[in-house]
Coordinates of C-alpha atoms in Angstrom, one line a residue:
Chain A
M1 CA 25.0 13.8 -5.3
A2 CA 22.0 12.4 -4.4
R3 CA 20.8 16.0 -4.3
W4 CA 21.8 17.0 -7.5
R5 CA 20.2 13.2 -9.2
D6 CA 16.6 14.6 -7.3
R7 CA 17.2 17.9 -9.5
R8 CA 18.0 16.3 -12.4
R9 CA 15.1 14.1 -12.0
Q10 CA 12.4 17.2 -11.1
R11 CA 13.8 19.0 -14.4
A12 CA 13.1 15.8 -16.5
V13 CA 9.3 15.9 -14.6
V14 CA 9.2 19.5 -15.1
K15 CA 9.7 19.0 -18.8
T16 CA 6.2 19.0 -20.1
Q17 CA 5.6 22.4 -18.4
V18 CA 8.3 23.9 -20.3
A19 CA 6.4 22.7 -23.4
K20 CA 3.5 24.1 -22.9
N21 CA 4.4 27.7 -21.3
K22 CA 6.7 28.3 -24.4
N23 CA 3.5 29.5 -26.6
Q24 CA 2.8 31.9 -23.6
P25 CA 4.0 35.0 -22.9
S26 CA 5.9 36.4 -19.7
V27 CA 5.0 40.1 -20.7
D28 CA 1.5 40.8 -21.2
Q29 CA 2.0 43.0 -24.7
V30 CA -1.1 45.2 -23.7
T31 CA -0.1 46.2 -20.3
G32 CA 3.5 45.9 -20.5
G33 CA 3.4 44.5 -17.3
K34 CA 5.1 41.0 -16.2
I35 CA 2.0 38.1 -16.4
P36 CA 1.7 36.6 -13.0
K37 CA 2.2 32.7 -13.0
S38 CA 1.1 30.4 -10.4
F39 CA 1.6 26.6 -9.1
V40 CA -0.8 25.0 -7.3
F41 CA 0.4 22.0 -5.5
A42 CA -0.1 19.8 -2.0
R43 CA 2.4 20.0 1.0
G44 CA 2.2 16.4 2.4
K45 CA -0.3 13.8 1.6
L46 CA -3.5 14.8 0.9
P47 CA -7.0 12.9 1.6
A48 CA -9.0 12.2 -2.2
P49 CA -11.5 14.9 -1.9
L50 CA -8.3 17.6 -1.1
K51 CA -6.9 16.0 -3.9
Q52 CA -9.5 16.9 -5.8
L53 CA -9.6 20.8 -4.8
E54 CA -6.4 20.9 -5.7
L55 CA -7.3 19.9 -9.5
D56 CA -9.9 22.2 -9.4
L57 CA -8.1 25.3 -8.1
R58 CA -5.5 24.6 -10.9
K59 CA -8.2 24.3 -13.2
L60 CA -9.2 27.7 -12.1
M61 CA -5.8 29.2 -12.6
L62 CA -5.9 28.6 -16.0
P63 CA -4.0 29.5 -18.3
Y64 CA -1.4 30.8 -16.7
T65 CA -0.4 27.8 -14.7
A66 CA 0.9 24.1 -14.8
L67 CA -2.1 21.9 -15.4
K68 CA 0.0 18.8 -15.0
L69 CA 2.4 19.6 -12.4
K70 CA 3.9 16.6 -11.3
E71 CA 5.1 16.8 -7.9
K72 CA 6.9 14.2 -5.8
K73 CA 6.5 13.2 -2.2
R74 CA 10.4 14.2 -2.4
N75 CA 9.7 17.6 -3.8
N76 CA 10.3 20.5 -1.1
L77 CA 9.6 24.0 -1.6
K78 CA 13.6 24.6 -2.6
D79 CA 12.6 22.3 -5.6
F80 CA 9.4 24.5 -6.7
L81 CA 11.5 27.5 -5.8
N82 CA 14.4 26.3 -8.2
V83 CA 11.8 25.8 -10.8
A84 CA 9.7 28.6 -10.5
G85 CA 12.4 31.0 -10.9
P86 CA 13.4 30.1 -15.0
M87 CA 9.8 29.9 -15.5
G88 CA 8.7 33.0 -14.3
V89 CA 6.3 31.7 -11.5
T90 CA 5.1 34.6 -9.7
H91 CA 2.9 32.7 -7.0
F92 CA 2.2 29.4 -5.0
L93 CA -0.8 27.9 -3.7
M94 CA -0.3 25.3 -1.4
I95 CA -2.7 22.8 0.2
S96 CA -1.4 20.8 3.3
N97 CA -3.8 19.1 5.4
P98 CA -2.0 19.1 9.0
K99 CA -3.9 16.9 11.5
S100 CA -6.9 16.6 9.0
I101 CA -7.6 20.4 9.3
P102 CA -7.1 21.9 5.3
Y103 CA -5.2 24.7 4.9
L104 CA -4.8 26.9 1.7
R105 CA -1.4 29.1 1.9
V106 CA -0.8 31.7 -0.7
A107 CA 2.4 32.7 -1.5
R108 CA 4.4 35.0 -3.8
T109 CA 7.8 34.0 -4.7
P110 CA 10.8 34.6 -4.1
Q111 CA 10.7 36.0 -0.7
G112 CA 7.0 37.2 -0.8
P113 CA 4.8 37.3 2.0
T114 CA 2.4 34.1 2.7
L115 CA -1.1 33.7 3.3
T116 CA -2.2 31.2 5.4
F117 CA -6.2 30.3 4.9
Q118 CA -8.1 27.8 7.2
I119 CA -10.2 25.9 4.7
K120 CA -13.3 25.7 6.7
E121 CA -15.6 24.2 4.2
Y122 CA -15.1 23.5 0.6
A123 CA -17.7 21.9 -2.2
L124 CA -15.5 20.3 -5.0
A125 CA -16.5 21.2 -9.1
A126 CA -18.2 18.1 -8.9
D127 CA -20.4 18.5 -6.3
I128 CA -21.8 21.6 -7.7
A129 CA -22.1 20.2 -11.1
K130 CA -24.4 17.5 -9.8
S131 CA -26.3 19.9 -8.0
Q132 CA -27.5 21.9 -10.9
P133 CA -29.9 21.2 -13.0
K134 CA -28.3 23.1 -15.9
Y135 CA -24.6 22.8 -15.7
R136 CA -22.5 24.3 -18.3
C137 CA -18.7 24.5 -18.2
T138 CA -16.6 23.9 -21.6
P139 CA -13.0 24.4 -22.2
E140 CA -13.0 27.4 -23.9
L141 CA -14.0 29.2 -20.6
F142 CA -10.4 28.5 -19.6
K143 CA -8.5 29.8 -22.6
N144 CA -8.9 33.4 -20.7
S145 CA -7.8 33.7 -16.9
P146 CA -10.8 34.9 -14.8
L147 CA -11.7 38.6 -13.6
I148 CA -11.8 39.5 -9.7
V149 CA -14.4 40.9 -7.5
L150 CA -13.4 41.7 -4.3
S151 CA -15.9 43.1 -2.0
G152 CA -16.4 43.7 1.8
F153 CA -12.8 44.1 2.4
G154 CA -12.8 47.9 2.9
G155 CA -13.4 48.0 6.6
G156 CA -10.7 45.6 7.7
G157 CA -7.1 46.2 8.7
Q158 CA -3.8 45.9 6.9
H159 CA -4.2 42.0 6.6
L160 CA -7.4 42.5 4.6
K161 CA -5.4 44.8 2.3
L162 CA -2.6 42.6 2.1
T163 CA -4.9 40.3 0.9
T164 CA -6.6 42.0 -1.5
I165 CA -3.2 43.0 -3.1
M166 CA -2.1 39.3 -3.3
F167 CA -5.5 38.1 -4.6
Q168 CA -5.5 41.2 -7.4
N169 CA -1.9 40.2 -8.4
I170 CA -2.5 36.9 -8.9
F171 CA -4.6 37.2 -11.8
P172 CA -3.1 39.1 -14.7
A173 CA -4.4 42.8 -14.9
I174 CA -6.8 43.8 -18.0
D175 CA -7.0 47.1 -19.5
I176 CA -10.2 48.8 -19.8
N177 CA -9.3 50.3 -23.1
T178 CA -8.3 47.4 -25.1
V179 CA -10.0 44.5 -23.5
K180 CA -12.4 42.4 -25.6
L181 CA -15.5 41.6 -24.0
S182 CA -15.5 38.1 -25.2
S183 CA -12.9 37.1 -23.3
C184 CA -13.9 38.0 -19.9
Q185 CA -15.4 34.8 -19.4
R186 CA -14.7 34.0 -15.8
I187 CA -15.0 35.4 -12.8
V188 CA -13.9 34.8 -9.2
L189 CA -15.5 36.7 -6.1
L190 CA -13.9 36.9 -2.8
N191 CA -16.2 38.6 -0.2
Y192 CA -15.4 38.9 3.2
N193 CA -18.0 38.9 6.3
A194 CA -16.6 41.2 9.0
E195 CA -18.9 39.4 11.8
E196 CA -17.5 35.9 11.1
R197 CA -14.3 36.8 9.7
L198 CA -14.8 34.6 6.9
I199 CA -14.2 34.8 3.2
D200 CA -16.0 33.3 0.7
F201 CA -14.6 32.5 -2.5
R202 CA -16.8 32.0 -5.3
H203 CA -15.9 30.9 -9.4
Y204 CA -19.0 31.8 -11.8
S205 CA -18.8 31.7 -15.5
I206 CA -20.4 34.7 -17.4
R207 CA -22.8 34.4 -20.1
L208 CA -24.5 37.5 -21.9
Q209 CA -28.1 36.7 -22.6
P210 CA -29.8 39.7 -25.2
V211 CA -32.5 41.6 -23.1
G212 CA -35.7 42.4 -25.3
V213 CA -35.9 38.8 -27.3
S214 CA -38.1 36.6 -26.5
K215 CA -37.1 33.2 -24.9
R216 CA -38.1 31.1 -28.0
I217 CA -36.1 33.0 -30.5
R218 CA -33.4 33.5 -28.7
R219 CA -33.4 29.5 -28.5
I220 CA -33.8 29.3 -32.3
V221 CA -30.9 31.9 -32.9
Q222 CA -28.5 30.0 -30.3
T223 CA -28.9 26.3 -30.6
H224 CA -30.2 26.2 -34.4
Q225 CA -33.2 23.9 -33.2
V226 CA -35.9 24.0 -35.5
P227 CA -39.2 24.8 -33.4
D228 CA -42.4 22.8 -33.6
L229 CA -44.7 24.0 -35.2
R230 CA -47.5 21.1 -35.1
N231 CA -50.1 23.4 -33.2
L232 CA -49.8 26.6 -34.7
Q233 CA -51.6 28.4 -37.7
D234 CA -49.4 30.8 -38.6
V235 CA -45.4 31.6 -37.8
S236 CA -46.4 34.8 -36.5
E237 CA -48.7 33.1 -33.7
F238 CA -45.2 31.8 -32.5
L239 CA -43.3 34.8 -32.8
T240 CA -45.6 36.8 -31.0
K241 CA -47.2 34.7 -28.3
A242 CA -47.3 36.2 -25.0
G243 CA -45.1 33.4 -23.0
Y244 CA -44.3 33.7 -19.3
G245 CA -41.3 35.3 -18.5
S246 CA -38.7 33.6 -16.9
E247 CA -38.8 34.3 -12.9
S248 CA -35.2 36.4 -13.2
E249 CA -36.0 38.7 -15.7
G250 CA -36.9 41.0 -13.0
D251 CA -33.5 41.2 -11.6
D252 CA -31.9 41.4 -14.9
E253 CA -32.7 45.4 -15.0
A254 CA -29.9 46.1 -12.7
A255 CA -27.8 43.7 -14.7
T256 CA -28.0 45.2 -18.0
V257 CA -25.1 46.3 -19.8
S258 CA -24.8 48.1 -23.1
L259 CA -22.2 46.3 -24.9
A260 CA -19.3 48.2 -26.5
T261 CA -18.3 45.7 -28.9
D262 CA -19.8 42.4 -30.8
V263 CA -19.6 39.4 -27.8
D264 CA -21.0 36.7 -30.3
R265 CA -23.5 36.3 -32.6
V266 CA -26.6 37.0 -30.4
N267 CA -25.1 40.1 -28.2
K268 CA -24.3 43.0 -30.7
A269 CA -22.8 46.1 -30.0
S270 CA -24.8 49.0 -28.4
N271 CA -27.4 46.3 -27.9
K272 CA -28.8 45.7 -24.1
S273 CA -27.3 42.7 -22.4
A274 CA -28.1 40.8 -19.2
V275 CA -25.5 39.1 -17.4
R276 CA -25.7 36.1 -16.3
L277 CA -23.7 34.3 -13.8
Q278 CA -23.5 30.6 -13.5
E279 CA -21.2 29.0 -10.6
I280 CA -18.5 26.6 -11.8
G281 CA -15.8 25.4 -9.7
P282 CA -15.0 25.3 -6.6
R283 CA -16.4 26.6 -3.6
L284 CA -14.5 27.5 -0.4
T285 CA -14.8 29.2 2.7
L286 CA -11.6 30.4 4.3
R287 CA -10.3 32.0 7.6
L288 CA -7.4 34.2 7.1
V289 CA -5.2 32.3 10.0
K290 CA -1.3 33.6 9.4
V291 CA 0.5 36.3 7.6
E292 CA 3.9 35.5 7.3
E293 CA 6.9 37.9 5.6
G294 CA 8.8 35.4 4.2
L295 CA 7.9 32.1 1.8
C296 CA 6.3 30.4 4.8
S297 CA 9.3 31.8 6.9
G298 CA 10.1 34.7 8.6
N299 CA 8.3 37.0 10.8
V300 CA 4.7 36.2 11.4
I301 CA 2.7 39.8 11.0
F302 CA -0.4 38.8 11.9
D303 CA -2.1 35.6 13.7
E304 CA -5.7 34.9 13.8
F305 CA -5.3 33.5 17.3
D306 CA -2.9 35.6 19.0
T307 CA -4.1 38.9 19.4
S308 CA -0.8 40.8 20.8
S309 CA 0.3 40.4 17.5
V310 CA -2.2 42.4 15.5
F311 CA -1.0 43.8 12.1
S312 CA -0.7 47.6 12.5
V313 CA 0.9 50.0 10.5
E314 CA 0.9 52.3 13.5
K315 CA 3.9 52.0 16.1
E316 CA 2.3 53.1 19.2
T317 CA -0.5 51.0 19.1
Y318 CA 1.8 48.1 18.1
K319 CA 3.9 48.5 20.9
E320 CA 1.2 49.0 23.4
A321 CA -0.3 45.9 22.3
A322 CA 3.3 44.4 23.0
E323 CA 3.4 45.4 26.5
D324 CA -0.1 44.4 27.4
S325 CA 1.0 41.3 26.2
E326 CA 4.1 41.1 28.1
K327 CA 1.9 42.1 31.2
E328 CA 0.0 39.4 30.6
A329 CA 3.1 37.4 30.0
S330 CA 1.8 35.4 27.1
E331 CA 3.4 33.7 24.3
D332 CA 5.8 35.9 22.8
E333 CA 5.9 36.6 19.1
P334 CA 9.1 36.6 17.5
V335 CA 7.8 39.8 15.2
D336 CA 10.4 42.4 14.3
S337 CA 9.4 45.7 16.3
A338 CA 11.7 48.2 14.6
E339 CA 9.8 48.1 11.0
D340 CA 9.8 50.9 9.1
Chain B
M1 CA -12.5 -50.7 -10.4
A2 CA -12.1 -53.2 -7.6
S3 CA -11.4 -55.7 -10.3
E4 CA -9.2 -53.8 -12.0
M5 CA -7.4 -53.0 -8.6
D6 CA -7.1 -56.6 -7.6
T7 CA -5.9 -57.4 -11.2
I8 CA -3.1 -55.0 -10.5
A9 CA -2.6 -56.2 -7.7
T10 CA -2.5 -59.8 -9.0
T11 CA 0.3 -58.6 -11.6
S12 CA 2.5 -56.7 -9.3
T13 CA 2.5 -59.6 -6.8
Q14 CA 3.5 -61.6 -9.6
S15 CA 6.1 -59.5 -10.5
M16 CA 7.3 -59.4 -7.0
P17 CA 6.6 -62.1 -5.6
K18 CA 10.3 -63.1 -4.0
T19 CA 10.7 -60.3 -2.2
L20 CA 7.4 -60.7 -0.5
K21 CA 8.2 -63.9 0.1
R22 CA 11.3 -63.1 1.7
K23 CA 9.7 -60.8 4.0
S24 CA 7.2 -63.5 5.0
K25 CA 10.0 -65.7 6.1
L26 CA 11.8 -62.5 7.9
K27 CA 9.2 -62.0 10.1
G28 CA 9.0 -64.7 12.6
K29 CA 5.7 -63.2 13.9
K30 CA 3.3 -64.4 11.2
P31 CA 1.4 -67.6 11.0
G32 CA 2.5 -69.9 8.6
K33 CA 0.4 -68.5 6.1
K34 CA 2.0 -68.7 2.7
L35 CA 1.1 -66.8 -0.1
K36 CA 2.7 -68.4 -3.5
G37 CA 2.4 -67.0 -7.0
P38 CA -1.1 -66.6 -8.7
R39 CA -2.9 -68.2 -5.9
N40 CA -2.5 -65.0 -4.0
S41 CA -5.9 -63.2 -5.0
A42 CA -7.6 -66.4 -4.5
M43 CA -5.9 -67.1 -1.0
A44 CA -6.5 -63.1 0.0
E45 CA -10.3 -63.3 -0.7
A46 CA -10.2 -67.1 0.8
R47 CA -8.6 -65.6 3.9
K48 CA -10.6 -62.3 4.7
R49 CA -13.7 -64.5 5.7
K50 CA -11.6 -66.4 8.0
K51 CA -11.4 -64.6 11.5
P52 CA -7.8 -63.9 13.2
S53 CA -7.0 -66.0 16.0
K54 CA -7.2 -64.4 19.3
R55 CA -3.4 -63.4 20.2
M56 CA -3.7 -61.6 16.7
L57 CA -6.8 -59.4 17.6
Q58 CA -4.5 -58.3 20.8
M59 CA -1.5 -57.2 18.7
F60 CA -4.2 -55.6 16.6
S61 CA -5.7 -53.6 19.1
K62 CA -2.7 -52.8 20.5
R63 CA -1.3 -51.5 17.2
A64 CA -4.5 -49.5 16.7
K65 CA -4.0 -47.5 20.0
R66 CA -0.2 -46.8 19.2
Y67 CA -1.4 -46.0 15.6
D68 CA -0.6 -42.4 14.5
S69 CA -0.8 -41.2 11.0
D70 CA 1.7 -38.3 11.2
S71 CA 4.1 -40.1 12.9
D72 CA 7.0 -41.3 10.7
S73 CA 8.2 -43.7 13.4
D74 CA 5.4 -45.7 13.4
E75 CA 5.4 -46.2 9.7
E76 CA 8.7 -47.4 9.6
D77 CA 7.9 -50.3 11.9
E78 CA 4.6 -51.3 9.9
R79 CA 6.2 -50.6 6.6
E80 CA 6.9 -54.2 5.7
G81 CA 3.1 -55.0 6.0
R82 CA 2.3 -52.2 4.0
D83 CA 3.7 -51.8 0.6
G84 CA 0.7 -51.0 -0.8
E85 CA -0.1 -48.0 1.4
D86 CA 3.0 -46.0 -0.1
E87 CA 0.8 -45.2 -2.7
R88 CA -2.0 -43.4 -0.2
D89 CA -2.2 -39.6 0.3
D90 CA -0.4 -38.9 4.0
G91 CA -3.0 -35.9 3.9
L92 CA -6.2 -38.1 5.1
S93 CA -6.5 -38.5 8.0
G94 CA -8.9 -40.2 10.6
S95 CA -10.7 -42.1 8.5
E96 CA -8.0 -43.5 7.0
G97 CA -6.9 -45.3 10.1
E98 CA -9.9 -46.5 10.2
G99 CA -9.7 -48.3 6.7
E100 CA -6.3 -49.3 7.9
G101 CA -7.6 -50.8 10.7
E102 CA -10.0 -52.8 8.6
G103 CA -7.1 -53.5 6.8
E104 CA -5.4 -55.1 9.3
E105 CA -7.9 -57.1 10.7
H106 CA -7.8 -59.1 7.7
G107 CA -4.8 -60.3 8.2
G108 CA -1.5 -59.9 9.9
I109 CA 0.0 -58.7 6.6
T110 CA -1.2 -56.4 4.9
R111 CA -1.2 -56.8 0.8
F112 CA -1.0 -54.6 -1.9
S113 CA -4.4 -55.4 -2.6
E114 CA -5.6 -55.1 0.4
G115 CA -4.0 -51.4 0.8
C116 CA -5.6 -50.7 -2.5
R117 CA -9.1 -52.2 -1.1
A118 CA -8.5 -50.2 1.7
F119 CA -8.1 -46.8 0.3
K120 CA -11.0 -47.7 -1.9
V121 CA -13.0 -48.0 1.3
A122 CA -11.7 -45.0 3.1
F123 CA -12.3 -42.7 -0.1
L124 CA -15.7 -43.6 -0.8
K125 CA -16.1 -42.9 3.0
I126 CA -14.7 -39.7 2.7
M127 CA -17.1 -38.9 -0.2
K128 CA -20.2 -40.0 1.2
K129 CA -19.5 -38.3 4.4
N130 CA -18.6 -34.7 2.2
L131 CA -23.0 -33.8 1.6
P132 CA -23.1 -30.6 3.4
N133 CA -22.4 -27.6 0.9
D134 CA -20.2 -25.7 2.8
P135 CA -19.3 -22.4 1.3
L136 CA -15.3 -22.9 2.8
G137 CA -15.0 -26.1 1.0
P138 CA -14.7 -29.9 2.2
I139 CA -13.8 -29.8 5.7
L140 CA -11.5 -32.8 6.0
A141 CA -10.6 -31.7 9.8
A142 CA -13.1 -33.5 12.5
H143 CA -12.3 -30.6 14.8
K144 CA -15.3 -28.7 13.6
K145 CA -15.3 -26.3 16.8
L146 CA -12.0 -25.3 15.9
V147 CA -13.1 -24.3 12.4
V148 CA -16.0 -22.4 14.2
A149 CA -13.5 -20.6 16.6
K150 CA -11.4 -19.3 12.8
L151 CA -14.5 -18.0 11.9
A152 CA -15.6 -16.4 14.6
E153 CA -12.5 -14.8 14.9
E154 CA -12.2 -13.7 11.1
E155 CA -15.4 -11.9 11.3
E156 CA -14.4 -10.0 14.7
E157 CA -11.3 -8.5 12.5
H158 CA -13.6 -7.7 9.8
K159 CA -15.4 -5.6 12.4
T160 CA -13.0 -3.4 13.7
K161 CA -11.3 -2.8 10.1
G162 CA -14.5 -2.0 9.1
H163 CA -14.8 0.6 12.2
A164 CA -11.7 1.6 11.7
R165 CA -12.3 2.5 7.9
K166 CA -15.2 4.2 8.6
K167 CA -13.4 6.7 11.2
K168 CA -10.8 7.3 8.6
Q169 CA -13.2 7.7 5.8
L170 CA -14.9 10.7 7.9
V171 CA -11.7 12.4 9.0
E172 CA -10.6 12.8 5.0
E173 CA -14.1 14.3 4.6
K174 CA -13.8 17.0 7.3
G175 CA -15.0 20.1 5.8
H176 CA -16.1 18.7 2.5
V177 CA -19.6 20.2 1.9
K178 CA -21.5 18.4 -0.9
P179 CA -24.6 21.6 -1.9
E180 CA -27.9 20.3 -1.6
S181 CA -29.5 23.2 -2.8
Y182 CA -27.3 25.0 -5.5
L183 CA -29.1 28.6 -5.0
D184 CA -30.4 29.6 -1.3
A185 CA -30.5 32.7 -0.3
K186 CA -26.6 33.3 0.8
E187 CA -25.6 32.1 -2.9
K188 CA -27.9 34.5 -4.3
L189 CA -26.4 37.3 -2.5
L190 CA -23.0 36.3 -3.5
I191 CA -24.4 36.3 -7.3
G192 CA -25.9 39.2 -7.1
I193 CA -22.5 41.3 -5.8
A194 CA -20.7 39.4 -8.7
T195 CA -23.3 40.2 -11.1
K196 CA -22.9 44.2 -10.2
G197 CA -19.4 43.8 -10.0
V198 CA -19.1 42.6 -13.9
V199 CA -22.1 44.9 -14.9
R200 CA -19.8 48.0 -13.6
L201 CA -16.5 46.5 -15.0
F202 CA -18.6 46.1 -18.7
N203 CA -19.9 49.5 -18.6
A204 CA -16.3 51.2 -17.6
V205 CA -15.0 49.2 -21.1
S206 CA -18.1 50.3 -22.8
K207 CA -17.7 54.0 -21.8
A208 CA -13.7 53.8 -22.3
Q209 CA -13.8 52.1 -25.8
N210 CA -17.0 53.5 -27.3
P211 CA -15.6 57.2 -27.7
Q212 CA -12.9 56.2 -29.4
K213 CA -15.2 55.6 -32.1
E214 CA -16.1 58.9 -33.4
L215 CA -12.2 60.0 -33.5
N216 CA -9.8 58.5 -35.8
P217 CA -6.9 57.6 -33.7
S218 CA -4.5 57.9 -36.9
T219 CA -4.5 61.7 -37.0
S220 CA -2.1 63.3 -34.8
K221 CA -4.8 65.9 -33.5
D222 CA -7.2 63.3 -33.0
A223 CA -5.1 61.1 -31.2
K224 CA -4.4 63.9 -28.5
A225 CA -8.3 64.4 -28.2
L226 CA -8.3 60.8 -27.8
A227 CA -5.6 60.2 -25.4
K228 CA -7.0 63.1 -23.3
Q229 CA -10.7 61.7 -23.4
R230 CA -8.8 58.4 -22.3
K231 CA -7.6 60.1 -19.4
Q232 CA -11.0 61.8 -18.6
T233 CA -12.8 58.9 -18.2
F234 CA -10.0 56.6 -16.6
L235 CA -9.5 59.2 -13.9
S236 CA -13.7 59.2 -13.6
E237 CA -14.2 55.7 -13.9
L238 CA -11.7 55.4 -10.4
K239 CA -13.1 58.2 -8.5
K240 CA -16.5 56.7 -9.2
Q241 CA -18.3 56.3 -5.5
S242 CA -20.9 53.4 -5.5
A243 CA -20.7 50.5 -3.1
P244 CA -21.5 47.2 -4.8
S245 CA -21.0 45.3 -1.5
V246 CA -22.7 44.1 1.4
D247 CA -20.9 46.7 3.8
E248 CA -22.3 50.0 3.3
E249 CA -20.6 51.4 6.3
S250 CA -17.5 51.4 5.1
N251 CA -15.7 53.9 4.2
E252 CA -13.7 53.2 1.5
L253 CA -15.3 51.5 -1.6
G254 CA -16.1 47.9 -2.2
W255 CA -14.3 47.7 -5.4
A256 CA -10.5 47.6 -4.5
P257 CA -9.3 48.9 -7.7
L258 CA -11.7 51.9 -7.4
R259 CA -10.3 53.3 -4.4
D260 CA -8.0 56.2 -3.6
S261 CA -5.7 53.9 -1.5
Y262 CA -5.6 51.3 -3.8
M263 CA -2.0 49.3 -3.6
L264 CA -1.2 50.7 -0.1
G265 CA -1.7 54.3 -1.6
S266 CA 1.5 54.9 -2.9
K267 CA 1.2 53.4 -6.6
L268 CA -1.7 55.1 -7.9
K269 CA -0.5 58.9 -7.1
D270 CA 1.9 58.1 -9.5
W271 CA -0.5 57.1 -12.3
D272 CA 0.1 59.8 -14.5
K273 CA 3.8 59.6 -14.4
M274 CA 3.7 55.9 -15.2
A275 CA 2.5 54.8 -19.0
D276 CA -1.3 53.7 -18.9
T277 CA -1.5 51.3 -16.4
A278 CA -4.6 48.7 -16.4
V279 CA -7.3 48.7 -14.1
G280 CA -6.0 45.9 -11.7
G281 CA -3.0 46.8 -12.5
D282 CA 0.8 45.2 -11.3
D283 CA 3.4 46.4 -8.8
G284 CA 4.5 48.9 -11.2
E285 CA 7.3 50.2 -10.0
Q286 CA 8.6 47.1 -8.8
Y287 CA 8.4 45.7 -12.3
M288 CA 10.3 48.6 -14.2
Q289 CA 13.0 48.1 -11.7
S290 CA 13.7 44.8 -13.1
S291 CA 12.9 45.6 -16.7
S292 CA 16.0 47.8 -16.3
D293 CA 17.8 45.1 -14.7
E294 CA 17.0 42.8 -17.4
E295 CA 18.2 45.1 -20.2

């Protein structure tokens, strides 16, 4: 009885999101694939900075996430699972703080694998905004989902491959034939550092600047501010004055693209533009700690701290490792050795 | 003030002279000093100057020793002589005793007027005393040591609580790193990697989208040519060999979708059997199964 009442209450709580998601298609018209949606929530009580991190992550996952997801203390994972089914939510991002160590779990519903990352360091979006002189973050940035770039994951084992697949599937796919460049405004970078086995997670906003246009002219066009011509004799002086180029223009050589379409008023098609990234959003340093087969349950496929259960497709090496561990009389891991 | 009180006293004594007389008769201890009617105030004032007898003094000293304003039993004994004192606050402590003691000295029976006067004296004394500007407010208790001890206790409590709070805050902020400089070497590296990724994507997009402009997509012949071109560019983009990542020793490519072993190596080989898939494509097989289920 209490359970039913809880569910009813939770349904009532979830109503706000249903209204929001009505306008969102569940199937991408372009690619024909299912658009992945996510829930970002907390498990257990979180201290204030971690709560802020949870909100930042929700913003990051926009638009295909519930921004105002209301979670109550009594909601367990099962409640979220029950709601996720009808709403087409495919991924869960869970933040927890057991024994004052923050963890981030990325899981695929309904029975998908769960990756557990330990958050070694994090910086909130607000901190990054403070540290930058020119912080620019508009709500329009969050109307489209971000691109994802993974680097450094090549040489690692299967667990790293699983990580890449998982993260690629969290964000909806883009079709290069039909994508509009103006809709690619954000990018998420995951960089794997093999020596330290840490993953750097960064979130940037993309800005295109036309190359070859002097700074002053660009400023007029973009900001519509009338320049100060007090000290000049002639307008031509203003246009041709040799100004110091910005420091980063040298780097832009590698970053110039020739655009396919008009992105906005300034960046026109088949003109060279430079890609400039500015960091927004949270910064995380993660370490992959555990991979489980089920949704926070099931066999532990990979465990960072237990070398005897290294995930390996080749059965032989796995069996050897298992035998070694038995010889050493270390902990037994409940791993399914009869994998196909 | 005093005159008013006296007048009140006179009126009240006038209103109830009989009861007082009766009580004076009941009490055998009292000397034969009777107060009759309107002469009360005058007589009271006259009596003040006279000193009480030795016997009376002894009685008074005994009473003073026994006196305890908090206990009720003593009050009942002395209530007969202290009608006026009912109005007084019981909250006032030792100084009041002095006032009452003073009132007692002036006669065995403390009349209402004397009670008022005594109250007045006591009150004035308290008001004179409380000159120090204590932040805690007027301390009427004479035991200042106790007060000091209590204050010390409270401060200690605050200190320990403060320590606990600080510790808790430290634990909460664990792992939270506030970036002092927003662009140091490592961050520049990461931005560079991300920029390269974006540049490659945009170049791929421009290559895929630009040739379409030459051909008219409506004509069927051109449509076939278009599709062919698309396939070719798509394949070429996928098989591009370049490593934007830092890790240049890896045999596999940096950006996942551009690897042949993308999606555990099984899906991409069948891509031409499926419809045009996207760059960061989904688990297409599963989707198709589920779609057939839905239909």
